[in-house]
PDB file of C-alpha atoms in Angstrom:
ATOM      1  CA  GLY S   1       6.630 -16.755  -9.184  1.00 52.00           C
ATOM      2  CA  ALA S   2       4.936 -17.326  -5.869  1.00 79.00           C
ATOM      3  CA  GLY S   3       4.968 -13.685  -4.873  1.00 93.00           C
ATOM      4  CA  VAL S   4       6.070 -10.234  -5.938  1.00 96.00           C
ATOM      5  CA  SER S   5       9.835 -10.111  -6.124  1.00 96.00           C
ATOM      6  CA  GLN S   6      11.869  -6.921  -5.908  1.00 97.00           C
ATOM      7  CA  SER S   7      15.563  -6.436  -6.464  1.00 97.00           C
ATOM      8  CA  PRO S   8      17.878  -5.386  -5.096  1.00 97.00           C
ATOM      9  CA  SER S   9      16.612  -5.619  -1.536  1.00 96.00           C
ATOM     10  CA  ASN S  10      19.061  -2.924  -0.495  1.00 97.00           C
ATOM     11  CA  LYS S  11      20.855  -0.299  -2.549  1.00 98.00           C
ATOM     12  CA  VAL S  12      23.327   2.311  -1.379  1.00 98.00           C
ATOM     13  CA  THR S  13      24.282   4.861  -3.975  1.00 98.00           C
ATOM     14  CA  GLU S  14      26.155   8.112  -4.147  1.00 98.00           C
ATOM     15  CA  LYS S  15      24.308  11.344  -4.699  1.00 98.00           C
ATOM     16  CA  GLY S  16      24.058  12.130  -8.394  1.00 98.00           C
ATOM     17  CA  LYS S  17      24.204   8.537  -9.590  1.00 98.00           C
ATOM     18  CA  ASP S  18      21.372   6.791 -11.421  1.00 98.00           C
ATOM     19  CA  VAL S  19      19.650   3.740  -9.945  1.00 98.00           C
ATOM     20  CA  GLU S  20      17.330   1.141 -11.367  1.00 98.00           C
ATOM     21  CA  LEU S  21      14.888  -0.803  -9.208  1.00 98.00           C
ATOM     22  CA  ARG S  22      13.250  -3.946 -10.480  1.00 98.00           C
ATOM     23  CA  CYS S  23       9.858  -5.501  -9.776  1.00 98.00           C
ATOM     24  CA  ASP S  24       8.794  -8.951 -10.892  1.00 97.00           C
ATOM     25  CA  PRO S  25       5.032  -9.258 -10.318  1.00 96.00           C
ATOM     26  CA  ILE S  26       2.990 -12.375  -9.745  1.00 95.00           C
ATOM     27  CA  SER S  27       2.577 -14.228 -13.016  1.00 94.00           C
ATOM     28  CA  GLY S  28      -0.624 -13.255 -14.793  1.00 93.00           C
ATOM     29  CA  HIS S  29      -1.209 -10.060 -12.849  1.00 93.00           C
ATOM     30  CA  THR S  30      -2.075  -7.287 -15.257  1.00 91.00           C
ATOM     31  CA  ALA S  31      -1.841  -4.395 -12.803  1.00 90.00           C
ATOM     32  CA  LEU S  32       1.378  -3.231 -11.188  1.00 92.00           C
ATOM     33  CA  TYR S  33       1.891  -0.404  -8.699  1.00 91.00           C
ATOM     34  CA  TRP S  34       4.908   1.440  -7.340  1.00 94.00           C
ATOM     35  CA  TYR S  35       4.913   3.133  -3.938  1.00 92.00           C
ATOM     36  CA  ARG S  36       7.501   4.935  -1.855  1.00 93.00           C
ATOM     37  CA  GLN S  37       7.706   4.829   1.917  1.00 91.00           C
ATOM     38  CA  SER S  38      10.016   7.168   3.771  1.00 89.00           C
ATOM     39  CA  LEU S  39      11.188   6.282   7.272  1.00 83.00           C
ATOM     40  CA  GLY S  40       8.226   6.224   9.661  1.00 77.00           C
ATOM     41  CA  GLN S  41       5.821   7.489   7.028  1.00 79.00           C
ATOM     42  CA  GLY S  42       2.859   6.080   5.147  1.00 80.00           C
ATOM     43  CA  LEU S  43       2.888   4.866   1.579  1.00 84.00           C
ATOM     44  CA  GLU S  44       3.174   7.429  -1.200  1.00 86.00           C
ATOM     45  CA  PHE S  45       1.682   6.305  -4.505  1.00 86.00           C
ATOM     46  CA  LEU S  46       4.003   6.811  -7.466  1.00 91.00           C
ATOM     47  CA  ILE S  47       2.628   5.145 -10.569  1.00 91.00           C
ATOM     48  CA  TYR S  48       0.577   2.201 -11.792  1.00 90.00           C
ATOM     49  CA  PHE S  49       0.613   0.085 -14.917  1.00 92.00           C
ATOM     50  CA  GLN S  50      -2.286  -1.593 -16.625  1.00 89.00           C
ATOM     51  CA  GLY S  51      -0.464  -4.021 -18.862  1.00 90.00           C
ATOM     52  CA  ASN S  52       2.471  -2.080 -20.257  1.00 91.00           C
ATOM     53  CA  SER S  53       0.682   1.236 -20.115  1.00 90.00           C
ATOM     54  CA  ALA S  54       1.035   3.880 -17.401  1.00 89.00           C
ATOM     55  CA  PRO S  55      -1.873   6.284 -18.017  1.00 81.00           C
ATOM     56  CA  ASP S  56      -1.061   8.672 -15.195  1.00 83.00           C
ATOM     57  CA  LYS S  57       2.471   9.688 -14.302  1.00 88.00           C
ATOM     58  CA  SER S  58       1.524  12.637 -12.129  1.00 86.00           C
ATOM     59  CA  GLY S  59       2.417  10.775  -8.922  1.00 87.00           C
ATOM     60  CA  LEU S  60       6.101  10.610  -9.808  1.00 93.00           C
ATOM     61  CA  PRO S  61       7.937  13.107  -7.526  1.00 93.00           C
ATOM     62  CA  SER S  62      10.004  14.721 -10.279  1.00 95.00           C
ATOM     63  CA  ASP S  63      11.175  14.270 -13.852  1.00 96.00           C
ATOM     64  CA  ARG S  64      14.179  12.374 -12.499  1.00 98.00           C
ATOM     65  CA  PHE S  65      11.824   9.465 -11.902  1.00 98.00           C
ATOM     66  CA  SER S  66      10.660   7.190 -14.697  1.00 97.00           C
ATOM     67  CA  ALA S  67       9.144   3.753 -14.911  1.00 97.00           C
ATOM     68  CA  GLU S  68       8.503   1.229 -17.586  1.00 96.00           C
ATOM     69  CA  ARG S  69       6.990  -2.191 -17.915  1.00 96.00           C
ATOM     70  CA  THR S  70       7.663  -4.596 -20.716  1.00 90.00           C
ATOM     71  CA  GLY S  71       5.858  -7.724 -21.812  1.00 89.00           C
ATOM     72  CA  GLY S  72       3.168  -7.086 -19.244  1.00 85.00           C
ATOM     73  CA  SER S  73       5.499  -8.442 -16.600  1.00 94.00           C
ATOM     74  CA  VAL S  74       8.710  -6.987 -15.160  1.00 97.00           C
ATOM     75  CA  SER S  75       8.791  -3.302 -14.304  1.00 97.00           C
ATOM     76  CA  THR S  76      11.726  -1.030 -13.601  1.00 98.00           C
ATOM     77  CA  LEU S  77      11.698   2.235 -11.703  1.00 98.00           C
ATOM     78  CA  THR S  78      14.623   4.457 -12.622  1.00 98.00           C
ATOM     79  CA  ILE S  79      15.819   7.405 -10.603  1.00 98.00           C
ATOM     80  CA  GLN S  80      18.313   9.659 -12.322  1.00 98.00           C
ATOM     81  CA  ARG S  81      20.773  11.933 -10.532  1.00 98.00           C
ATOM     82  CA  THR S  82      19.704  10.639  -7.130  1.00 98.00           C
ATOM     83  CA  GLN S  83      19.307  13.045  -4.232  1.00 97.00           C
ATOM     84  CA  GLN S  84      19.361  12.357  -0.507  1.00 96.00           C
ATOM     85  CA  GLU S  85      15.609  12.975  -0.276  1.00 95.00           C
ATOM     86  CA  ASP S  86      15.130   9.978  -2.595  1.00 97.00           C
ATOM     87  CA  SER S  87      16.210   7.701   0.270  1.00 97.00           C
ATOM     88  CA  ALA S  88      13.227   5.502   1.097  1.00 96.00           C
ATOM     89  CA  VAL S  89      11.816   2.024   0.711  1.00 96.00           C
ATOM     90  CA  TYR S  90      10.355   1.542  -2.748  1.00 97.00           C
ATOM     91  CA  LEU S  91       7.508  -0.957  -2.762  1.00 95.00           C
ATOM     92  CA  CYS S  92       5.973  -2.709  -5.711  1.00 95.00           C
ATOM     93  CA  ALA S  93       2.581  -4.423  -5.765  1.00 92.00           C
ATOM     94  CA  SER S  94       0.596  -6.336  -8.346  1.00 92.00           C
ATOM     95  CA  SER S  95      -3.017  -7.376  -8.714  1.00 89.00           C
ATOM     96  CA  LEU S  96      -4.822  -9.726 -11.043  1.00 89.00           C
ATOM     97  CA  THR S  97      -6.991  -7.010 -12.493  1.00 83.00           C
ATOM     98  CA  MET S  98      -7.841  -3.394 -11.862  1.00 77.00           C
ATOM     99  CA  ALA S  99     -11.440  -4.143 -10.980  1.00 75.00           C
ATOM    100  CA  PRO S 100     -12.709  -2.646  -7.719  1.00 69.00           C
ATOM    101  CA  GLY S 101     -12.119  -4.944  -4.797  1.00 71.00           C
ATOM    102  CA  THR S 102      -9.104  -6.674  -6.281  1.00 78.00           C
ATOM    103  CA  GLU S 103      -6.463  -7.592  -3.722  1.00 83.00           C
ATOM    104  CA  ALA S 104      -2.966  -6.251  -4.265  1.00 86.00           C
ATOM    105  CA  PHE S 105       0.091  -8.238  -3.252  1.00 91.00           C
ATOM    106  CA  PHE S 106       3.208  -6.389  -2.173  1.00 92.00           C
ATOM    107  CA  GLY S 107       6.860  -7.219  -2.473  1.00 94.00           C
ATOM    108  CA  GLN S 108       9.352  -6.777   0.349  1.00 93.00           C
ATOM    109  CA  GLY S 109      10.602  -3.532  -1.099  1.00 95.00           C
ATOM    110  CA  THR S 110      13.956  -2.065  -2.071  1.00 97.00           C
ATOM    111  CA  ARG S 111      15.597   0.076   0.569  1.00 97.00           C
ATOM    112  CA  LEU S 112      17.407   2.889  -1.216  1.00 98.00           C
ATOM    113  CA  THR S 113      19.978   4.948   0.639  1.00 97.00           C
ATOM    114  CA  VAL S 114      21.545   7.921  -1.094  1.00 97.00           C
ATOM    115  CA  VAL S 115      24.766   9.084   0.558  1.00 97.00           C
TER     116      VAL S 115
ATOM    117  CA  LEU N   1     -10.065  10.317  -4.928  1.00 54.00           C
ATOM    118  CA  ALA N   2     -11.629   9.125  -1.696  1.00 62.00           C
ATOM    119  CA  LYS N   3      -9.565  10.261   1.292  1.00 78.00           C
ATOM    120  CA  THR N   4      -9.366   8.233   4.470  1.00 86.00           C
ATOM    121  CA  THR N   5      -8.875   9.368   8.059  1.00 90.00           C
ATOM    122  CA  GLN N   6      -7.883   7.015  10.860  1.00 94.00           C
ATOM    123  CA  PRO N   7      -6.253   7.376  14.284  1.00 96.00           C
ATOM    124  CA  ILE N   8      -2.498   7.741  14.229  1.00 94.00           C
ATOM    125  CA  SER N   9      -1.930   5.218  17.006  1.00 96.00           C
ATOM    126  CA  MET N  10      -3.671   2.870  19.418  1.00 97.00           C
ATOM    127  CA  ASP N  11      -2.537   0.795  22.365  1.00 97.00           C
ATOM    128  CA  SER N  12      -4.158  -2.422  23.546  1.00 97.00           C
ATOM    129  CA  TYR N  13      -3.428  -5.196  26.010  1.00 97.00           C
ATOM    130  CA  GLU N  14      -3.031  -8.757  24.889  1.00 97.00           C
ATOM    131  CA  GLY N  15      -6.296 -10.672  24.665  1.00 96.00           C
ATOM    132  CA  GLN N  16      -8.456  -7.636  24.136  1.00 97.00           C
ATOM    133  CA  GLU N  17     -10.577  -6.854  21.101  1.00 97.00           C
ATOM    134  CA  VAL N  18      -9.320  -3.902  19.084  1.00 98.00           C
ATOM    135  CA  ASN N  19     -11.521  -1.748  16.882  1.00 98.00           C
ATOM    136  CA  ILE N  20      -9.941   0.702  14.439  1.00 97.00           C
ATOM    137  CA  THR N  21     -12.308   3.095  12.714  1.00 96.00           C
ATOM    138  CA  CYS N  22     -11.641   4.760   9.380  1.00 94.00           C
ATOM    139  CA  SER N  23     -13.591   7.691   7.949  1.00 94.00           C
ATOM    140  CA  HIS N  24     -14.112   7.986   4.191  1.00 89.00           C
ATOM    141  CA  ASN N  25     -16.805  10.589   3.687  1.00 89.00           C
ATOM    142  CA  ASN N  26     -16.536  10.898  -0.094  1.00 86.00           C
ATOM    143  CA  ILE N  27     -16.496   7.204  -0.908  1.00 87.00           C
ATOM    144  CA  ALA N  28     -17.808   6.482  -4.404  1.00 84.00           C
ATOM    145  CA  THR N  29     -20.457   3.973  -5.377  1.00 86.00           C
ATOM    146  CA  ASN N  30     -17.992   1.542  -6.930  1.00 80.00           C
ATOM    147  CA  ASP N  31     -15.368   1.788  -4.185  1.00 83.00           C
ATOM    148  CA  TYR N  32     -14.483  -1.151  -1.979  1.00 86.00           C
ATOM    149  CA  ILE N  33     -12.960  -0.766   1.495  1.00 88.00           C
ATOM    150  CA  THR N  34      -9.784  -2.699   2.120  1.00 88.00           C
ATOM    151  CA  TRP N  35      -7.514  -3.012   5.134  1.00 91.00           C
ATOM    152  CA  TYR N  36      -3.829  -3.857   4.989  1.00 92.00           C
ATOM    153  CA  GLN N  37      -1.363  -4.712   7.746  1.00 95.00           C
ATOM    154  CA  GLN N  38       2.299  -3.760   7.651  1.00 94.00           C
ATOM    155  CA  PHE N  39       5.085  -5.035   9.875  1.00 93.00           C
ATOM    156  CA  PRO N  40       8.412  -3.187  10.052  1.00 87.00           C
ATOM    157  CA  SER N  41      10.656  -3.820   7.060  1.00 84.00           C
ATOM    158  CA  GLN N  42       7.912  -5.643   5.175  1.00 89.00           C
ATOM    159  CA  GLY N  43       5.451  -4.749   2.457  1.00 90.00           C
ATOM    160  CA  PRO N  44       1.763  -4.353   3.380  1.00 91.00           C
ATOM    161  CA  ARG N  45      -0.335  -7.495   3.584  1.00 92.00           C
ATOM    162  CA  PHE N  46      -4.033  -7.799   2.783  1.00 90.00           C
ATOM    163  CA  ILE N  47      -6.282  -8.412   5.807  1.00 93.00           C
ATOM    164  CA  ILE N  48      -9.885  -7.981   4.767  1.00 92.00           C
ATOM    165  CA  GLN N  49     -12.125  -6.266   2.254  1.00 90.00           C
ATOM    166  CA  GLY N  50     -15.777  -5.329   2.066  1.00 91.00           C
ATOM    167  CA  TYR N  51     -18.364  -3.260   0.262  1.00 90.00           C
ATOM    168  CA  LYS N  52     -21.174  -2.969   2.798  1.00 90.00           C
ATOM    169  CA  THR N  53     -22.545  -4.539   6.004  1.00 89.00           C
ATOM    170  CA  LYS N  54     -20.208  -7.005   7.703  1.00 95.00           C
ATOM    171  CA  VAL N  55     -17.434  -9.235   6.490  1.00 94.00           C
ATOM    172  CA  THR N  56     -15.583 -11.767   8.612  1.00 95.00           C
ATOM    173  CA  ASN N  57     -12.598 -13.959   7.895  1.00 93.00           C
ATOM    174  CA  GLU N  58     -10.212 -15.978  10.034  1.00 93.00           C
ATOM    175  CA  VAL N  59      -8.227 -12.881  10.956  1.00 92.00           C
ATOM    176  CA  ALA N  60     -10.642 -10.014  11.408  1.00 96.00           C
ATOM    177  CA  SER N  61     -14.102  -8.551  10.938  1.00 97.00           C
ATOM    178  CA  LEU N  62     -15.017  -5.472   8.982  1.00 97.00           C
ATOM    179  CA  PHE N  63     -18.121  -3.466   9.852  1.00 97.00           C
ATOM    180  CA  ILE N  64     -19.493  -1.015   7.304  1.00 96.00           C
ATOM    181  CA  PRO N  65     -22.603   1.080   8.086  1.00 96.00           C
ATOM    182  CA  ALA N  66     -25.311   1.676   5.512  1.00 95.00           C
ATOM    183  CA  ASP N  67     -23.981   5.084   4.445  1.00 95.00           C
ATOM    184  CA  ARG N  68     -20.475   3.586   3.915  1.00 95.00           C
ATOM    185  CA  LYS N  69     -18.857   6.806   5.133  1.00 94.00           C
ATOM    186  CA  SER N  70     -16.830   4.906   7.687  1.00 95.00           C
ATOM    187  CA  SER N  71     -15.671   1.397   8.440  1.00 95.00           C
ATOM    188  CA  THR N  72     -14.356  -0.412  11.501  1.00 97.00           C
ATOM    189  CA  LEU N  73     -11.725  -3.112  11.507  1.00 97.00           C
ATOM    190  CA  SER N  74     -12.164  -5.449  14.458  1.00 98.00           C
ATOM    191  CA  LEU N  75      -9.313  -7.674  15.635  1.00 97.00           C
ATOM    192  CA  PRO N  76     -10.451 -10.229  18.216  1.00 94.00           C
ATOM    193  CA  ARG N  77      -8.168 -11.113  21.119  1.00 93.00           C
ATOM    194  CA  VAL N  78      -5.012  -9.417  19.882  1.00 97.00           C
ATOM    195  CA  SER N  79      -1.584 -10.826  20.596  1.00 96.00           C
ATOM    196  CA  LEU N  80       1.857  -9.243  20.592  1.00 97.00           C
ATOM    197  CA  SER N  81       2.310 -10.350  16.989  1.00 96.00           C
ATOM    198  CA  ASP N  82      -0.542  -8.069  15.945  1.00 96.00           C
ATOM    199  CA  THR N  83       1.628  -5.034  16.655  1.00 97.00           C
ATOM    200  CA  ALA N  84       1.792  -3.355  13.252  1.00 97.00           C
ATOM    201  CA  VAL N  85       0.536  -0.457  11.195  1.00 95.00           C
ATOM    202  CA  TYR N  86      -2.966  -0.899   9.804  1.00 96.00           C
ATOM    203  CA  TYR N  87      -3.995   0.935   6.658  1.00 93.00           C
ATOM    204  CA  CYS N  88      -7.522   1.651   5.510  1.00 90.00           C
ATOM    205  CA  LEU N  89      -7.893   1.981   1.747  1.00 85.00           C
ATOM    206  CA  VAL N  90     -10.761   3.002  -0.427  1.00 83.00           C
ATOM    207  CA  GLY N  91     -10.591   2.019  -4.060  1.00 73.00           C
ATOM    208  CA  ALA N  92     -10.510   5.150  -6.160  1.00 56.00           C
ATOM    209  CA  TYR N  93     -10.961   5.857  -9.798  1.00 50.00           C
ATOM    210  CA  SER N  94      -8.700   8.362 -11.468  1.00 46.00           C
ATOM    211  CA  GLY N  95      -9.942  10.750 -14.086  1.00 40.00           C
ATOM    212  CA  ALA N  96      -8.922   8.224 -16.722  1.00 41.00           C
ATOM    213  CA  GLY N  97     -11.400   5.789 -15.293  1.00 41.00           C
ATOM    214  CA  SER N  98      -8.727   3.514 -13.953  1.00 47.00           C
ATOM    215  CA  TYR N  99      -8.338   2.206 -10.462  1.00 53.00           C
ATOM    216  CA  GLN N 100      -5.526   3.013  -8.078  1.00 60.00           C
ATOM    217  CA  LEU N 101      -4.869   2.228  -4.461  1.00 66.00           C
ATOM    218  CA  THR N 102      -4.633   5.224  -2.163  1.00 68.00           C
ATOM    219  CA  PHE N 103      -3.136   4.635   1.260  1.00 75.00           C
ATOM    220  CA  GLY N 104      -3.721   6.937   4.221  1.00 72.00           C
ATOM    221  CA  LYS N 105      -1.290   7.472   7.087  1.00 79.00           C
ATOM    222  CA  GLY N 106      -2.237   4.250   8.833  1.00 92.00           C
ATOM    223  CA  THR N 107      -2.845   3.405  12.501  1.00 96.00           C
ATOM    224  CA  LYS N 108       0.083   2.140  14.516  1.00 96.00           C
ATOM    225  CA  LEU N 109      -1.256  -0.528  16.870  1.00 97.00           C
ATOM    226  CA  SER N 110       0.887  -1.427  19.839  1.00 97.00           C
ATOM    227  CA  VAL N 111      -0.106  -4.525  21.791  1.00 97.00           C
ATOM    228  CA  ILE N 112       1.095  -4.504  25.373  1.00 96.00           C
ATOM    229  CA  PRO N 113       1.787  -7.686  27.372  1.00 94.00           C
TER     230      PRO N 113
END
């Protein structure tokens, strides 16, 4: 596609439910990143993929968070048993490579509200 | 990972030049310096990137001194539409030898009529 696409754009869920957020990166981009941005705050790095592999999962806030990427393309971020503190905008970005100096392109984000 | 420090906020009048400085004292040899712009309810957008000296594009200039421990984003003749949060990033390598983007808190620029 022309840009990074995220869906849904907005998601309201009840506390305790599971949610799945989707990211469709720019075609051909091998690197994919997930960030979280709480209201009025900066970006918090969650996880990155190089191809289908996520070498470092230490940025995920808790074991309720998981992410996968298949076919070197679409990625899903899953939050199990959502809590109110999970409410934030979840941003996805992709870049052509992981070489230093590579520009990352961001999607519009998914605004998650846990009620 | 290289940590960045930048002012929390800045105000400027329309038509003025704005300079936002970012400190990155422990920048690594292979790190690039990148600036992103973020409008409310949007994802960040790439502005400019450099390694050393000066880089200029149609939007901004980036000044990097020889020691690379800081950088300055220069926005010429700002307009109201430049009101946004500006993030300074330094490319960082994790222990696995891979590259990840690390965002700081950002500088909220408010352009005043």
